[in-house]
Tab-separated table of C-alpha atoms and ligand atoms in Angstrom:
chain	number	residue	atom	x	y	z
A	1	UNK	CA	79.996	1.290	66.693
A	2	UNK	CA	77.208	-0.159	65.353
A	3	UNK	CA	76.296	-0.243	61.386
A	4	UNK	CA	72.431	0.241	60.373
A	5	UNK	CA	71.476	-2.925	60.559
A	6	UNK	CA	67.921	-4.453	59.380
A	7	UNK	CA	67.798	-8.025	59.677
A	8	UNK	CA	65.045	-7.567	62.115
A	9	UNK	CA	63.226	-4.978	60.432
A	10	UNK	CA	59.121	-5.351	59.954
A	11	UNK	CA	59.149	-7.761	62.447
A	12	UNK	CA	56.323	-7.776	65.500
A	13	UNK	CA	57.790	-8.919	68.763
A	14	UNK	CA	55.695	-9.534	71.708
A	15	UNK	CA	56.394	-9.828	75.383
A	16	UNK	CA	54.642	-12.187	77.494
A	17	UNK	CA	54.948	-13.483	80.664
A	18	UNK	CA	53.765	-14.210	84.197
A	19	UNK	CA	53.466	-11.328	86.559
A	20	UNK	CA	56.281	-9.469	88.020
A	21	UNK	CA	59.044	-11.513	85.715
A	22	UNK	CA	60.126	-8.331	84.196
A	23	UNK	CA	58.224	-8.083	80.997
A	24	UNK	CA	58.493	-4.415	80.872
A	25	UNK	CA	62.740	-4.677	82.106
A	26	UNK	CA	63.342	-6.855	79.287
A	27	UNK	CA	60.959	-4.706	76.616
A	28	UNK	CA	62.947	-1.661	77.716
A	29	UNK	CA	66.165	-2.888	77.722
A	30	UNK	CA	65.365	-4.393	74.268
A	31	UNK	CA	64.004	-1.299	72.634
A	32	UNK	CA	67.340	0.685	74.053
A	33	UNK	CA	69.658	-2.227	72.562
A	34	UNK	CA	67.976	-2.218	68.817
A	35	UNK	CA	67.854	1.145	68.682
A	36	UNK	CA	72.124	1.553	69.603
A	37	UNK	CA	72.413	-1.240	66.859
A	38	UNK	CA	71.144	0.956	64.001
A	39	UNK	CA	67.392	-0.397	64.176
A	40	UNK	CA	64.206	2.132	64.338
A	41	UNK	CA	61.997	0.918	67.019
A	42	UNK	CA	58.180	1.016	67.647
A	43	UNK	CA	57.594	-0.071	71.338
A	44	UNK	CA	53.880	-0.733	71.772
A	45	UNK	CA	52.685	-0.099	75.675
A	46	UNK	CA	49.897	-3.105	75.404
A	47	UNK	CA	49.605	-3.804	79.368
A	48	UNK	CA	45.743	-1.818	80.330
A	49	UNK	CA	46.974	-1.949	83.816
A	50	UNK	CA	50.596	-0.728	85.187
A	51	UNK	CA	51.582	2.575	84.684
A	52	UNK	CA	55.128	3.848	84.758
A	53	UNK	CA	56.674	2.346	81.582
A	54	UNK	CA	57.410	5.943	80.605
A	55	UNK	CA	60.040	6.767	83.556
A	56	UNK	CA	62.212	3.504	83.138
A	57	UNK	CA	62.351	5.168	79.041
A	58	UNK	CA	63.388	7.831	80.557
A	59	UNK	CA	60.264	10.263	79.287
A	60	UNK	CA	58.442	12.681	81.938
A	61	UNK	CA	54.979	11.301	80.373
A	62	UNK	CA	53.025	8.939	78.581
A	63	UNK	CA	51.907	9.629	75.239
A	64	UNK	CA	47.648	9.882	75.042
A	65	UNK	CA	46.452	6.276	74.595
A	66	UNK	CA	46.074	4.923	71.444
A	67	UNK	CA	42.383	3.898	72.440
A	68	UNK	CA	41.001	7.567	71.794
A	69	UNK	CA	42.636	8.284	68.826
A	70	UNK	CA	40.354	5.099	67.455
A	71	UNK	CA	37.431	6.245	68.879
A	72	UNK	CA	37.021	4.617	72.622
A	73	UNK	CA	36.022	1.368	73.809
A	74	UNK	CA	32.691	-0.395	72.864
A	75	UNK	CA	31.777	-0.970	76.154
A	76	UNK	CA	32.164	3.111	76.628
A	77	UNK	CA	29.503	3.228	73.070
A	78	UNK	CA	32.941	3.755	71.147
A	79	UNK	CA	34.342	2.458	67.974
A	80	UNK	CA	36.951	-0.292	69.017
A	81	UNK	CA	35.612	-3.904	70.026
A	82	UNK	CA	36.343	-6.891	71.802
A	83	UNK	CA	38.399	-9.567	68.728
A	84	UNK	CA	36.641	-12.363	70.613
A	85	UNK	CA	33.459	-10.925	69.994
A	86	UNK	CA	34.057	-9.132	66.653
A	87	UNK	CA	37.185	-10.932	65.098
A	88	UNK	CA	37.009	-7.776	61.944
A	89	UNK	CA	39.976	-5.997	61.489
A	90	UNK	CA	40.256	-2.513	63.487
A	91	UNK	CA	39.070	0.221	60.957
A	92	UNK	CA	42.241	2.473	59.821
A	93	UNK	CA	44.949	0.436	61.942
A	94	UNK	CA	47.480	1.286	59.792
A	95	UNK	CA	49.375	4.531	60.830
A	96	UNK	CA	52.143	6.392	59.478
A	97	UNK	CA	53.416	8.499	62.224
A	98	UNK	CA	53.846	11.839	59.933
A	99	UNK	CA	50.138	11.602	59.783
A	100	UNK	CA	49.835	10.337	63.926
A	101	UNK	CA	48.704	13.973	66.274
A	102	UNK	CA	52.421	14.405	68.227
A	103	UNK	CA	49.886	13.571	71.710
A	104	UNK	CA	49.903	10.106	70.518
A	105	UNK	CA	53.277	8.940	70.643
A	106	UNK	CA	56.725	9.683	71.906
A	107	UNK	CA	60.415	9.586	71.373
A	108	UNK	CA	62.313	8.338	74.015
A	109	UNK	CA	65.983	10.495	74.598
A	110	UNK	CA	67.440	7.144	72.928
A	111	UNK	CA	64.832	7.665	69.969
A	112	UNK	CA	62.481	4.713	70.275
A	113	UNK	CA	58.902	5.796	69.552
A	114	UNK	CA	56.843	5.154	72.628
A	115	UNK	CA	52.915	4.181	71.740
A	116	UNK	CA	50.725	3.896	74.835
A	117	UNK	CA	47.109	1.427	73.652
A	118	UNK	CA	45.161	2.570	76.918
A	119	UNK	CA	44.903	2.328	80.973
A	120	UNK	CA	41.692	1.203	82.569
A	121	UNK	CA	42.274	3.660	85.089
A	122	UNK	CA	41.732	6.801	82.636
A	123	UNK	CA	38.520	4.627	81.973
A	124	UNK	CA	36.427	4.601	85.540
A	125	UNK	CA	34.547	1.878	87.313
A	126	UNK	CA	33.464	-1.116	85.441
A	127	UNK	CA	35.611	-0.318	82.638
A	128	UNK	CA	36.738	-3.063	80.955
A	129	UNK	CA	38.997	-2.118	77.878
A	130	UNK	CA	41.322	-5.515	77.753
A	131	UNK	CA	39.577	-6.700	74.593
A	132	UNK	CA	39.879	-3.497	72.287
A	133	UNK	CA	43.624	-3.042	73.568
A	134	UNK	CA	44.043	-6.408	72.430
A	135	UNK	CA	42.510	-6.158	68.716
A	136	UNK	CA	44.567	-2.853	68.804
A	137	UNK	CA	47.449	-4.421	69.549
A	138	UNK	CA	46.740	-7.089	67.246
A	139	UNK	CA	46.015	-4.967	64.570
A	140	UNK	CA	48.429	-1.900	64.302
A	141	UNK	CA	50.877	-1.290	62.527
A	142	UNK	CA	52.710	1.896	62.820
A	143	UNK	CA	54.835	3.034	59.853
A	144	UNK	CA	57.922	5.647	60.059
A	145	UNK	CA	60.108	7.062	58.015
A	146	UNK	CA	62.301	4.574	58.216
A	147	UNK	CA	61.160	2.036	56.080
A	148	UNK	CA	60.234	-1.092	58.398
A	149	UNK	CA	60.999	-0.620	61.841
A	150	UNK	CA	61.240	-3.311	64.484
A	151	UNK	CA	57.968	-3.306	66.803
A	152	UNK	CA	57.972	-4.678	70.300
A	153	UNK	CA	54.643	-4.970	72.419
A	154	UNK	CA	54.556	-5.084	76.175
A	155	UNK	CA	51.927	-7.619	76.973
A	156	UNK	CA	49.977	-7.378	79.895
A	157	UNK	CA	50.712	-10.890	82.507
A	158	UNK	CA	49.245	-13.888	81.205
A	159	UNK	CA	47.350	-15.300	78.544
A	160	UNK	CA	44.485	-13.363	77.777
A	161	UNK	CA	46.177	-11.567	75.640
A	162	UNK	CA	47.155	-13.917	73.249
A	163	UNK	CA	44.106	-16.250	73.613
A	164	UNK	CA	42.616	-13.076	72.019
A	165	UNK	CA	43.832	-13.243	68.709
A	166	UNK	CA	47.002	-11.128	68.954
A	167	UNK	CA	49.272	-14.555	68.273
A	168	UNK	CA	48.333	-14.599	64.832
A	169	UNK	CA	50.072	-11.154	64.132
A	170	UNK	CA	52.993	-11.195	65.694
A	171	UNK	CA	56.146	-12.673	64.503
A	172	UNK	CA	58.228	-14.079	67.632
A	173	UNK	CA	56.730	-14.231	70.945
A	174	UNK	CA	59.423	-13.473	73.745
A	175	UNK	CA	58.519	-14.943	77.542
A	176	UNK	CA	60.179	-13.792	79.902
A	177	UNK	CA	61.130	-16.472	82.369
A	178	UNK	CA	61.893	-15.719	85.845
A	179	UNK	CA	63.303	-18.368	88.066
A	180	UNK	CA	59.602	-19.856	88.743
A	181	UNK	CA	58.055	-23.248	87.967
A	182	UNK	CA	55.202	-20.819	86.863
A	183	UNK	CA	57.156	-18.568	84.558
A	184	UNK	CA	58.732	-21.720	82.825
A	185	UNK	CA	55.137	-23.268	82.383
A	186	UNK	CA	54.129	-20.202	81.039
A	187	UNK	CA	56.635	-20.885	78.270
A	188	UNK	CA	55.853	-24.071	77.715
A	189	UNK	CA	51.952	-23.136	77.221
A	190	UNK	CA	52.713	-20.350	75.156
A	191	UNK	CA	54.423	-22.821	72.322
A	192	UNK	CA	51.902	-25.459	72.802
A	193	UNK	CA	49.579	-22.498	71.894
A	194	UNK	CA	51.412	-21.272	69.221
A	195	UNK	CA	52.154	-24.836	68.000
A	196	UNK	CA	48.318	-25.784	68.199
A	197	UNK	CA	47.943	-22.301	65.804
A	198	UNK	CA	50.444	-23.401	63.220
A	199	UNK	CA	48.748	-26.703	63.082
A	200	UNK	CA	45.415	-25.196	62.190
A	201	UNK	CA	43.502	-24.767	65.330
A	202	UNK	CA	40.285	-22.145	64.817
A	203	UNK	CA	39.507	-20.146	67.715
A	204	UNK	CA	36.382	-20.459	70.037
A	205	UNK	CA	33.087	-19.218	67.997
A	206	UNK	CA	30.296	-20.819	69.518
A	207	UNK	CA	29.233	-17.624	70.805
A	208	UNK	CA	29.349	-15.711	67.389
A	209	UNK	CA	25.587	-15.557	65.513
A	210	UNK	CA	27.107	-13.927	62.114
A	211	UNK	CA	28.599	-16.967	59.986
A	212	UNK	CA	30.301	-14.171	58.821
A	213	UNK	CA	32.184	-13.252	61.634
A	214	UNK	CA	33.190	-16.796	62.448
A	215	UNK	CA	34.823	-17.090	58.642
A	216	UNK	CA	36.471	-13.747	60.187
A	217	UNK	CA	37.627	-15.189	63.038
A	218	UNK	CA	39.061	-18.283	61.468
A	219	UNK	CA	40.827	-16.458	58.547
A	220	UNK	CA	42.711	-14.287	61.600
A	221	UNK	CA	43.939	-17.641	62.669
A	222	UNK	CA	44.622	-19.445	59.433
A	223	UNK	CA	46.785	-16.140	58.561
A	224	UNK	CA	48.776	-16.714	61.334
A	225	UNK	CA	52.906	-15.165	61.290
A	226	UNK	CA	53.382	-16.407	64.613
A	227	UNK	CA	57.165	-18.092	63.824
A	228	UNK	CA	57.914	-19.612	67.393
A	229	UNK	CA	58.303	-18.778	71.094
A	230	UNK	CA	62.121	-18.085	72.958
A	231	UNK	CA	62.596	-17.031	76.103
A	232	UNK	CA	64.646	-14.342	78.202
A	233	UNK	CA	65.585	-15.344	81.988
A	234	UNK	CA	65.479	-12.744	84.260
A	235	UNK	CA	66.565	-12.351	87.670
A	236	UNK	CA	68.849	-15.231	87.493
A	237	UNK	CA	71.107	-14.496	90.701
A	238	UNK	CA	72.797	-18.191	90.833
A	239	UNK	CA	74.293	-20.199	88.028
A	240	UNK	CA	72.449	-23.482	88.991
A	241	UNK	CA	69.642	-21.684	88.899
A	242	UNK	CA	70.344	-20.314	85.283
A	243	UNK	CA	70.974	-24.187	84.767
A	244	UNK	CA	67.953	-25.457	86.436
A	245	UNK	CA	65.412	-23.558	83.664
A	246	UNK	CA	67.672	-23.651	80.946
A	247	UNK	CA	67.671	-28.006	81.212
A	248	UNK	CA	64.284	-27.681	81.591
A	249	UNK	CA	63.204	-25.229	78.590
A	250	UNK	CA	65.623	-27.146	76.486
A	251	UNK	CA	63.396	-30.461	76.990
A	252	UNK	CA	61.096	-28.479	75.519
A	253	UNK	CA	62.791	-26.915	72.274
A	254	UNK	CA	62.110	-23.243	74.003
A	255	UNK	CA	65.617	-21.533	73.102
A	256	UNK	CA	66.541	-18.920	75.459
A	257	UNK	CA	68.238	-16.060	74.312
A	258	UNK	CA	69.959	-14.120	76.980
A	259	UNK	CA	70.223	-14.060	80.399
A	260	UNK	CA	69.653	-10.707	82.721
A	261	UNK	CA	71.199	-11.423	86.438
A	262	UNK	CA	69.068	-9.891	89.409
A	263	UNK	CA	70.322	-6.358	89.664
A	264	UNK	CA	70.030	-4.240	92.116
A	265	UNK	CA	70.068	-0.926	89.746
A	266	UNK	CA	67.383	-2.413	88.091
A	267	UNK	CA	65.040	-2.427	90.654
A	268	UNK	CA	66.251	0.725	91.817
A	269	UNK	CA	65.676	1.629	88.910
A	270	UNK	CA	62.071	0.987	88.958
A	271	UNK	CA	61.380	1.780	92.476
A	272	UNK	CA	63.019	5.788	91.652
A	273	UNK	CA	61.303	6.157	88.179
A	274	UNK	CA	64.259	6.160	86.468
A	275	UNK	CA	65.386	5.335	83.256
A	276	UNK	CA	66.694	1.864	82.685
A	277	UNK	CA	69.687	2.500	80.492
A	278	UNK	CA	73.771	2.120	80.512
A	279	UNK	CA	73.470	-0.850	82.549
A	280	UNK	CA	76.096	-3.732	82.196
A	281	UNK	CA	72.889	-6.096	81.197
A	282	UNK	CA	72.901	-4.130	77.844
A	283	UNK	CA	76.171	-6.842	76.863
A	284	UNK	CA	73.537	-9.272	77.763
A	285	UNK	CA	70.657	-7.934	75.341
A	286	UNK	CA	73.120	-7.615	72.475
A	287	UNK	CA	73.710	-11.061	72.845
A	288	UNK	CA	69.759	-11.444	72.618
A	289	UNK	CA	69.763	-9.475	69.492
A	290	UNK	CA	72.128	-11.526	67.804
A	291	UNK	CA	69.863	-14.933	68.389
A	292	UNK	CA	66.556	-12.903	67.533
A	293	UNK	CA	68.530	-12.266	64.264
A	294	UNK	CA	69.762	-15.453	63.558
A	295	UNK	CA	66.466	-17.227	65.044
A	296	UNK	CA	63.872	-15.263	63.092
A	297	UNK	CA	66.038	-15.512	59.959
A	298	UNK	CA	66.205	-19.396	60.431
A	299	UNK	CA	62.660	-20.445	60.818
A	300	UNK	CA	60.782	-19.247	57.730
A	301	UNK	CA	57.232	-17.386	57.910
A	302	UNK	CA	54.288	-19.751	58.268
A	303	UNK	CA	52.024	-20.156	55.212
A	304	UNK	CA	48.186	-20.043	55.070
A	305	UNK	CA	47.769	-23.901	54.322
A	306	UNK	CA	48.954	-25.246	57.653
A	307	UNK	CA	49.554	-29.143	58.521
A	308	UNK	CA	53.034	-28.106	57.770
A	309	UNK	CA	54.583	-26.686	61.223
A	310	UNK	CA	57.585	-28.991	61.587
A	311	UNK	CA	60.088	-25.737	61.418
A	312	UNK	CA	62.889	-26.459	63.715
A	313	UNK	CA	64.718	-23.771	65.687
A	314	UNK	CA	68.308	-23.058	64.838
A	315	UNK	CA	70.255	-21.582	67.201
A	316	UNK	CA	72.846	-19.642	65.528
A	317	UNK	CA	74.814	-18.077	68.238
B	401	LIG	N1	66.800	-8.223	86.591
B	401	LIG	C1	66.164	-7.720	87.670
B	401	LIG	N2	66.825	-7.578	88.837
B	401	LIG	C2	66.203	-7.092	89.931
B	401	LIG	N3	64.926	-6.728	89.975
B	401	LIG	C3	64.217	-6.841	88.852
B	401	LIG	C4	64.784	-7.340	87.626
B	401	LIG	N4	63.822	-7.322	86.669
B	401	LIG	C5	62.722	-6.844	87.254
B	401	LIG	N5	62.941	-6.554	88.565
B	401	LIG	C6	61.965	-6.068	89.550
B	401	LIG	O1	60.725	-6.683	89.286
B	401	LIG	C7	59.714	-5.701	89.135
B	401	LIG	C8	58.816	-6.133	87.991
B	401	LIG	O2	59.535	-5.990	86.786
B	401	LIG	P1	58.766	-5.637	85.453
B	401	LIG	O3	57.857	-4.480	85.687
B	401	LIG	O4	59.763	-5.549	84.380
B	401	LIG	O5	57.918	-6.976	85.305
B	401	LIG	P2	56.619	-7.213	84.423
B	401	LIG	O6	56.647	-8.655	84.050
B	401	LIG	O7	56.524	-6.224	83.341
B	401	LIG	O8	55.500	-6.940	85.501
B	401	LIG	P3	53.902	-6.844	85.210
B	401	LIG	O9	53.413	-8.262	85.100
B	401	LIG	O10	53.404	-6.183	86.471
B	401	LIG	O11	53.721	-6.054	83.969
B	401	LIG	C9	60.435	-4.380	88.889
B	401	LIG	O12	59.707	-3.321	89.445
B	401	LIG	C10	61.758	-4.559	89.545
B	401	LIG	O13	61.689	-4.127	90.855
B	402	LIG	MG1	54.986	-4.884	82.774
């Protein structure tokens, strides 16, 4: 059995990816394997467009989005705006979840709390809510009685996301690699991007008027706690293929820290609505927990003052 264990605790994990490469497998899976290893777990449903996250936790329902409880979208006349066009922090983003209405979140039947940002579906045509989901998601932080628990956010496919702002408060970003050329040049973008952060790039703010808001905008970037970028492969189904992208992620410096083999129960799994848990790929994800450990325990937490981002990745397992 596993002892409480916190040498990931407080950190910010996000999920990125290309479409389809299992973003939301690997989140799961993730959440399920933390929370077996003595970890308390905030998983963050970030993605405005799939539904169904819910069943493969194994819950009958979503919890009520996130959005609402701050007020509703800007483009709806609410409270929460766009980062790229009003880089200010989201207004009372830090929640304790004694203090959270119960409609708001979940706990899964392996006891990961389950925190749903908002679907544009609930929203109606010409809704577009990408942009306050994303300063949400860059934004909260959601405290429990346990003292720091670990927080992973399901990304929505691509970079939008991240272009957005939501980089500079995350900690690791995981990318899920299937075996694509695409999914491994998403990886490689994604630490350029990161890379480009670390060294100091500013984000676009031509558009901004308010001088204000473009000393905003930079200070989200200059505060960045963005670490590094690994990967997860998923639906490896040959060795040489597992070979193929690790070779070329490793010319890179992307570690990758697991492997999940193309299952068959998993996308049962998701094709029933049923809870992705007890699988044989949960040896795999302990595996992955044991690098996140050792990787985001090796490469120490950027500073404000920047020039310096020649960290290397250790590998310890
Ligand atoms: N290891 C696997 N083996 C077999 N099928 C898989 C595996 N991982 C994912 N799938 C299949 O791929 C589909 C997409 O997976 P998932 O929803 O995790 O990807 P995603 O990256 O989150 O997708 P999206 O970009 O739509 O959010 C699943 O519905 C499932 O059918
Ligand atoms: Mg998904």
């Amino acid at each position: 059995m596993f002892e409480h264990n916190d040498a990931l605790s407080g950190f910010r994990l996000g999920i990125f990816g290309k479409g389809g490469s299992g973003k939301s497998t690997v989140t799961v899976l993730l959440a399920n394997q933390l929370q077996t290893q003595g970890y308390a777990v905030n998983l963050v449903d970030a993605d405005s467009t799939n539904v169904g996250l819910h069943h493969a936790l194994g819950l009958d329902r979503p919890p009520d989005p996130l959005i609402d409880y701050f007020g509703g979208m800007v483009f709806s006349g609410g409270a929460v705006t766009c980062p790229v066009d009003d880089p200010a922090p989201l207004a009372g983003a830090n929640l304790s979840l004694n203090s959270l209405p119960e409609n708001y979140w979940a706990r899964t039947p392996s006891g990961v709390i389950l925190l749903t940002l908002g679907k544009i579906s609930d929203k109606g045509p010409g809704a577009g809510c990408d942009g306050p989901i994303a300063k949400i998601a860059r934004d909260l932080t959601i405290t429990t009685d346990h003292p720091s628990p670990v927080t992973l956010i399901d990304f929505k496919a691509g970079f939008e996301d991240s272009a957005r702002g939501v980089l500079s408060r995350i900690d690791l970003a995981l990318v899920v690699v299937d075996p694509s050329i695409a999914a491994v040049e998403m990886a490689l973008s994604m630490k350029r991007m990161i890379n480009d952060i670390r060294d100091g790039a500013v984000p676009a703010t031509a558009h901004l008027d308010d001088v204000n808001q473009v000393t905003t905008a930079n200070k989200v970037f200059s505060e960045t706690t963005t670490r590094d970028v690994a990967v997860v492969l998923n639906r490896i189904a040959t060795s040489s293929a597992e070979d193929i992208i690790c070779d070329r992620l490793d010319d890179y410096g992307v570690p990758v820290l697991g492997v999940i083999e193309h299952s068959e129960t998993i996308s049962n799994a998701w094709m029933l609505g049923e809870p992705l848990d007890l699988l044989p790929q949960m040896d795999a994800m302990e595996l992955v927990v044991a690098r996140l450990e050792s990787l985001c325990n090796a490469v120490p937490q950027p500073d404000s003052t920047h020039g310096q981002a020649t960290r290397q990745v250790e590998m310890g397992t």
